[in-house]
Amino acid sequence: MSQVKGLCVLDVDGTLILEEVIDLLGREAGHEAEISQITSRAMRGELVFESSLRKRVSLLEGLPILVFDNVFNSIHLSLNVPEFISILQKNGILVGLVPGGFTPIVGEISKIPWYCLFHCQPA
């Protein structure tokens, strides 16, 4: 991309990819149903996001870093994402990813040739 004409920033969980990464991590930790329920309620605005995130993350305690490979291999891009990003980039639009966290997953996604940058919130 020779000249940047704009910026398109995409959410990752449930937007760029079909899944919520924290739910997939919950599956690996044996708490999929509980974490998924909390996630759904938080996304509907029924729970305070910060406290619900802390609760979900606490259920992941002790999970080895190696599970991120399993999680990355089980995610699915949303429909037409590669085509959408290709069109943006052909038109000089820089693409960025802003997830809720989990840098290992977004780091892997950002290695796909059509991504340029990403930002994860510090813990």
PDB file of C-alpha atoms in Angstrom, residues 24-31 56-71:
ATOM      1  CA  LEU A  24     -12.846 -20.959  23.486  1.00  0.00           C
ATOM      2  CA  LEU A  25     -10.333 -20.600  26.306  1.00  0.00           C
ATOM      3  CA  GLY A  26     -13.132 -21.543  28.693  1.00  0.00           C
ATOM      4  CA  ARG A  27     -13.622 -24.763  26.760  1.00  0.00           C
ATOM      5  CA  GLU A  28      -9.927 -25.538  27.215  1.00  0.00           C
ATOM      6  CA  ALA A  29     -10.229 -24.804  30.957  1.00  0.00           C
ATOM      7  CA  GLY A  30     -13.362 -26.920  31.391  1.00  0.00           C
ATOM      8  CA  HIS A  31     -15.578 -23.877  32.083  1.00  0.00           C
ATOM      9  CA  ARG A  56     -14.322 -15.055  33.290  1.00  0.00           C
ATOM     10  CA  VAL A  57     -10.548 -14.641  33.421  1.00  0.00           C
ATOM     11  CA  SER A  58     -10.449 -16.020  36.970  1.00  0.00           C
ATOM     12  CA  LEU A  59     -11.969 -19.236  35.603  1.00  0.00           C
ATOM     13  CA  LEU A  60      -8.976 -19.553  33.266  1.00  0.00           C
ATOM     14  CA  GLU A  61      -6.455 -19.601  36.119  1.00  0.00           C
ATOM     15  CA  GLY A  62      -3.760 -22.221  35.637  1.00  0.00           C
ATOM     16  CA  LEU A  63      -4.427 -22.639  31.919  1.00  0.00           C
ATOM     17  CA  PRO A  64      -1.107 -23.289  30.125  1.00  0.00           C
ATOM     18  CA  ILE A  65      -0.057 -20.881  27.370  1.00  0.00           C
ATOM     19  CA  LEU A  66       0.056 -23.800  24.933  1.00  0.00           C
ATOM     20  CA  VAL A  67      -3.760 -23.825  24.722  1.00  0.00           C
ATOM     21  CA  PHE A  68      -3.595 -20.706  22.542  1.00  0.00           C
ATOM     22  CA  ASP A  69      -2.476 -22.937  19.650  1.00  0.00           C
ATOM     23  CA  ASN A  70      -5.635 -25.047  20.029  1.00  0.00           C
ATOM     24  CA  VAL A  71      -7.778 -21.935  20.271  1.00  0.00           C
TER      25      VAL A  71
END
